Structures are given as structure tokens and as C-alpha cells.
Coordinates of C-alpha atoms in Angstrom, one line a residue:
X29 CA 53.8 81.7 134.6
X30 CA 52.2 84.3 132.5
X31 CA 53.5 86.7 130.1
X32 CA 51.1 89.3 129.9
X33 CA 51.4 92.8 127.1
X34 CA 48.7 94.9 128.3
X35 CA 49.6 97.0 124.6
X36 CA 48.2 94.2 122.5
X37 CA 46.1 92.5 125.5
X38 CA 48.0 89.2 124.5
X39 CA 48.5 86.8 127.2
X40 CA 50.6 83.7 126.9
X41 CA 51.2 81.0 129.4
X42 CA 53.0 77.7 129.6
X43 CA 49.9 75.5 128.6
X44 CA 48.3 78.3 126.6
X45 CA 45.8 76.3 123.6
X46 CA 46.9 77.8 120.0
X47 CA 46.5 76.4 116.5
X48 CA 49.1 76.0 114.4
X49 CA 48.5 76.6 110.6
X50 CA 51.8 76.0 109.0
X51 CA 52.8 76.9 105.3
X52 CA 51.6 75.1 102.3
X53 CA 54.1 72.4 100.9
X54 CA 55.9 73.3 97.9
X55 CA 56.2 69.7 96.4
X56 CA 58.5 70.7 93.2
X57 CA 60.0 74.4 94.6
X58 CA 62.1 73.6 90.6
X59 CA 59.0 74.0 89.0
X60 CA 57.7 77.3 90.9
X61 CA 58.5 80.4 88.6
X62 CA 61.2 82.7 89.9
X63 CA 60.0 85.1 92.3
X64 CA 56.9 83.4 93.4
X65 CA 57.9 80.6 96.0
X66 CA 56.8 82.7 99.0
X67 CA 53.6 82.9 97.4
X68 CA 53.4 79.0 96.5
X69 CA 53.5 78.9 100.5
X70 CA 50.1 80.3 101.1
X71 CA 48.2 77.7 102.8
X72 CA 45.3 78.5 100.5
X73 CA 42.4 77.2 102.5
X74 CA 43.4 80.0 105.0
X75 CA 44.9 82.8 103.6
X76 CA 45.3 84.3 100.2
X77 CA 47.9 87.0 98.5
X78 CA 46.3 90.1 96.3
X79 CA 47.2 93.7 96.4
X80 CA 47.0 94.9 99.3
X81 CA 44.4 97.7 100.6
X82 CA 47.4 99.9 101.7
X83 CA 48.8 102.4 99.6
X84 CA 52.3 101.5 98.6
X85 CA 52.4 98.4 100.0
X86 CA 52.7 95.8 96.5
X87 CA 50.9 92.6 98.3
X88 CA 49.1 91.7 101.1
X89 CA 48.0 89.1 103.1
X90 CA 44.4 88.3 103.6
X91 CA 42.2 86.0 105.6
X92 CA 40.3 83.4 103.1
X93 CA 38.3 82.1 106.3
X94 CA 37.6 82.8 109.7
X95 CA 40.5 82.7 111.8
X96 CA 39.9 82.0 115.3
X97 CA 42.2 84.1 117.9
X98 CA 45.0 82.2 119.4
X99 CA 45.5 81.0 115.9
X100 CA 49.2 81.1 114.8
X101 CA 51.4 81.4 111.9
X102 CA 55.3 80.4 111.1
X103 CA 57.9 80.6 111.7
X104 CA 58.6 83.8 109.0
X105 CA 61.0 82.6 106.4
X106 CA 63.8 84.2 105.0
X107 CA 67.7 84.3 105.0
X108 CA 69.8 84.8 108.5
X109 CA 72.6 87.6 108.3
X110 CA 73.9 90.1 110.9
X111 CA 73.9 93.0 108.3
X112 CA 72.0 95.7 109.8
X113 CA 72.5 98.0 107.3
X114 CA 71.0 95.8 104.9
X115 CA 68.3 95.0 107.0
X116 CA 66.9 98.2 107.6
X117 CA 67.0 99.1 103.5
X118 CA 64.7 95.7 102.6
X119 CA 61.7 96.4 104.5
X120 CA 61.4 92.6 105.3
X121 CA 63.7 91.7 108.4
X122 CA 63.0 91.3 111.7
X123 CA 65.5 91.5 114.4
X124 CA 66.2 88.6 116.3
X125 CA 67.8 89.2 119.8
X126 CA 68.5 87.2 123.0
X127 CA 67.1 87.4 126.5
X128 CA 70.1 90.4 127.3
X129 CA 68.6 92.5 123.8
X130 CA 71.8 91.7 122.1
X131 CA 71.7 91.3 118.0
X132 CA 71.9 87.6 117.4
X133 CA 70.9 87.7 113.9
X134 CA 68.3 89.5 111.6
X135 CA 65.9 87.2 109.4
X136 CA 65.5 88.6 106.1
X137 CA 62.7 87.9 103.8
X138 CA 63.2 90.1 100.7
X139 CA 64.2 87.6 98.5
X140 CA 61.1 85.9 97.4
X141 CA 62.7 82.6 96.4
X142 CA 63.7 82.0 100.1
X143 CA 61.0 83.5 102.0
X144 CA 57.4 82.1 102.7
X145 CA 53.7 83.7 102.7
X146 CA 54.4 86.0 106.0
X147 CA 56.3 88.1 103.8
X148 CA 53.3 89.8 102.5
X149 CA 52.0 90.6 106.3
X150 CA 51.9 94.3 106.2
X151 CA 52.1 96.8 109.2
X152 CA 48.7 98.6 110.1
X153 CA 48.3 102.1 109.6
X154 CA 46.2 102.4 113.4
X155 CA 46.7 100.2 116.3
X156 CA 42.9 99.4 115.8
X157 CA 43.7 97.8 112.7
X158 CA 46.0 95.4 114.0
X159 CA 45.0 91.5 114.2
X160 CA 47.9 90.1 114.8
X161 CA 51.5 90.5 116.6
X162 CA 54.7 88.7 116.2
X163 CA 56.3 86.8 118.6
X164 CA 60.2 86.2 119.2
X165 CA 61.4 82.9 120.4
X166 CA 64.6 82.7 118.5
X167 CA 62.0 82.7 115.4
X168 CA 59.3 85.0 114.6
X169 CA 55.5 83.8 114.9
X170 CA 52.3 85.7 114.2
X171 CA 49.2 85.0 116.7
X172 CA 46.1 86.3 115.5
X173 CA 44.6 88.5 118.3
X174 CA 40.8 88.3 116.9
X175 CA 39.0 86.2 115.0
X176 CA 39.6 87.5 111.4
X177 CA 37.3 86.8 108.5
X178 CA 38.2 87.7 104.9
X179 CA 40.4 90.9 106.2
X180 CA 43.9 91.7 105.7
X181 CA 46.0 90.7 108.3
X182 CA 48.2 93.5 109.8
X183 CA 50.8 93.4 112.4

């Protein structure tokens, strides 16, 4: 039972091993300024947030380790809606659909107060800059498809 994407040589099966690095816990999200929770979610032995090396892109998300491949990330926080209009203006939603490619909702992390860290994952300019991809199972995940060390992840 293997789903395999020859365009990102990902390959995922029933039993396939990953590691899970979930979001840091915000103990007191009161006492985090306004605008910054998504970045209080950083699970700062991993990752890190600082401008990112793309023109016009604010922030980015960078490796503060190695990060082995089959490593994942999520699920990418933000606010459900069914506005499409809106979501193609904010730059942050991702479409979630079901197993017919019918809308069921779009996940929206422009707000920073109710989003997390995968906000600041940035598209990659080339395909060869790519070290990650997202995957849909009624959530968005990212999988890291190399081993990344100190480099901006890009999806």
C-alpha cells in the first residue's frame, strides 16, 4: 500500500517510520505580545524564525539542527473558513479538499495570534531548493525530504 510522487521522490506507506516534532507549548499564550504567538510556537531546539533569505518574503523558517528526512511537522495552524476569496488575498491558506477534490474548507494562517511556526515556511524559488512538501490528510503536514542542517526550509 504505497503512495508514491515520483515529483518530490516521496514515498509513504502504511507503516512508514517518521518523527514527529510538534510545536512548542505556549504555557501563558495571555502573556505572549500581540502578533507574536505563531512565533512563541517555534520548537526552538529545532527550528528558528529570522528574515528570511528570499526577497519579499518578511520571515522565514530555518533549521537550528540537523533534521533527519522522514522528519515531520504540524499540523499548520490557523483559522477554518470556506472564503476563497479571502484565501487567495492572505498568502497563508492552504486548501483542504476531500478524496472527490471538492472544497471542504481552507486553513488560514494570516493572523498570527491563531496560527503556529509553519506559517513562516516559505515556497522555494527552484524545485532544487525544496526540503520539504506538505501533506493533506484533512490537515496539512510538512515532511522533510533531506536531511536539513541550519537551512531554510522551503516547501
Amino acid at each position: 500500500d504505497c503512495k508514491n510522487d515520483d515529483t518530490y521522490g516521496l514515498k509513504l506507506y502504511a507503516t512508514h517510520k517518521t518523527t514527529h516534532i510538534p510545536d512548542a507549548y505556549v504555557i501563558y499564550p495571555s502573556l505572549v505580545n500581540s502578533g507574536y504567538y505563531a512565533m512563541a510556537t517555534t520548537p526552538l531546539d529545532t527550528a528558528f524564525i529570522a528574515k528570511s533569505t528570499l526577497p519579499r518574503a518578511g520571515y522565514g523558517a530555518f533549521a537550528a539542527r540537523r533534521i533527519a528526512k522522514d522528519t515531520y511537522f504540524g499540523p499548520y495552524g490557523g483559522l477554518k473558513h470556506n472564503d476563497s476569496l479571502i484565501a487567495e488575498t492572505t498568502g497563508y491558506a492552504w486548501t483542504i479538499k476531500n478524496e472527490l477534490g471538492e472544497l471542504i474548507y481552507f486553513i488560514d494562517a494570516f493572523d498570527p495570534n491563531n496560527s503556529n511556526w509553519l506559517r513562516f515556511i516559505n515556497s522555494a524559488n527552484a524545485a532544487c531548493q525544496q526540503n520539504l512538501v506538505a501533506v493533506m490528510q484533512l490537515k496539512i503536514t510538512f515532511e522533510s525530504l533531506a536531511s536539513n542542517d541550519n537551512k531554510q526550509f522551503y516547501q
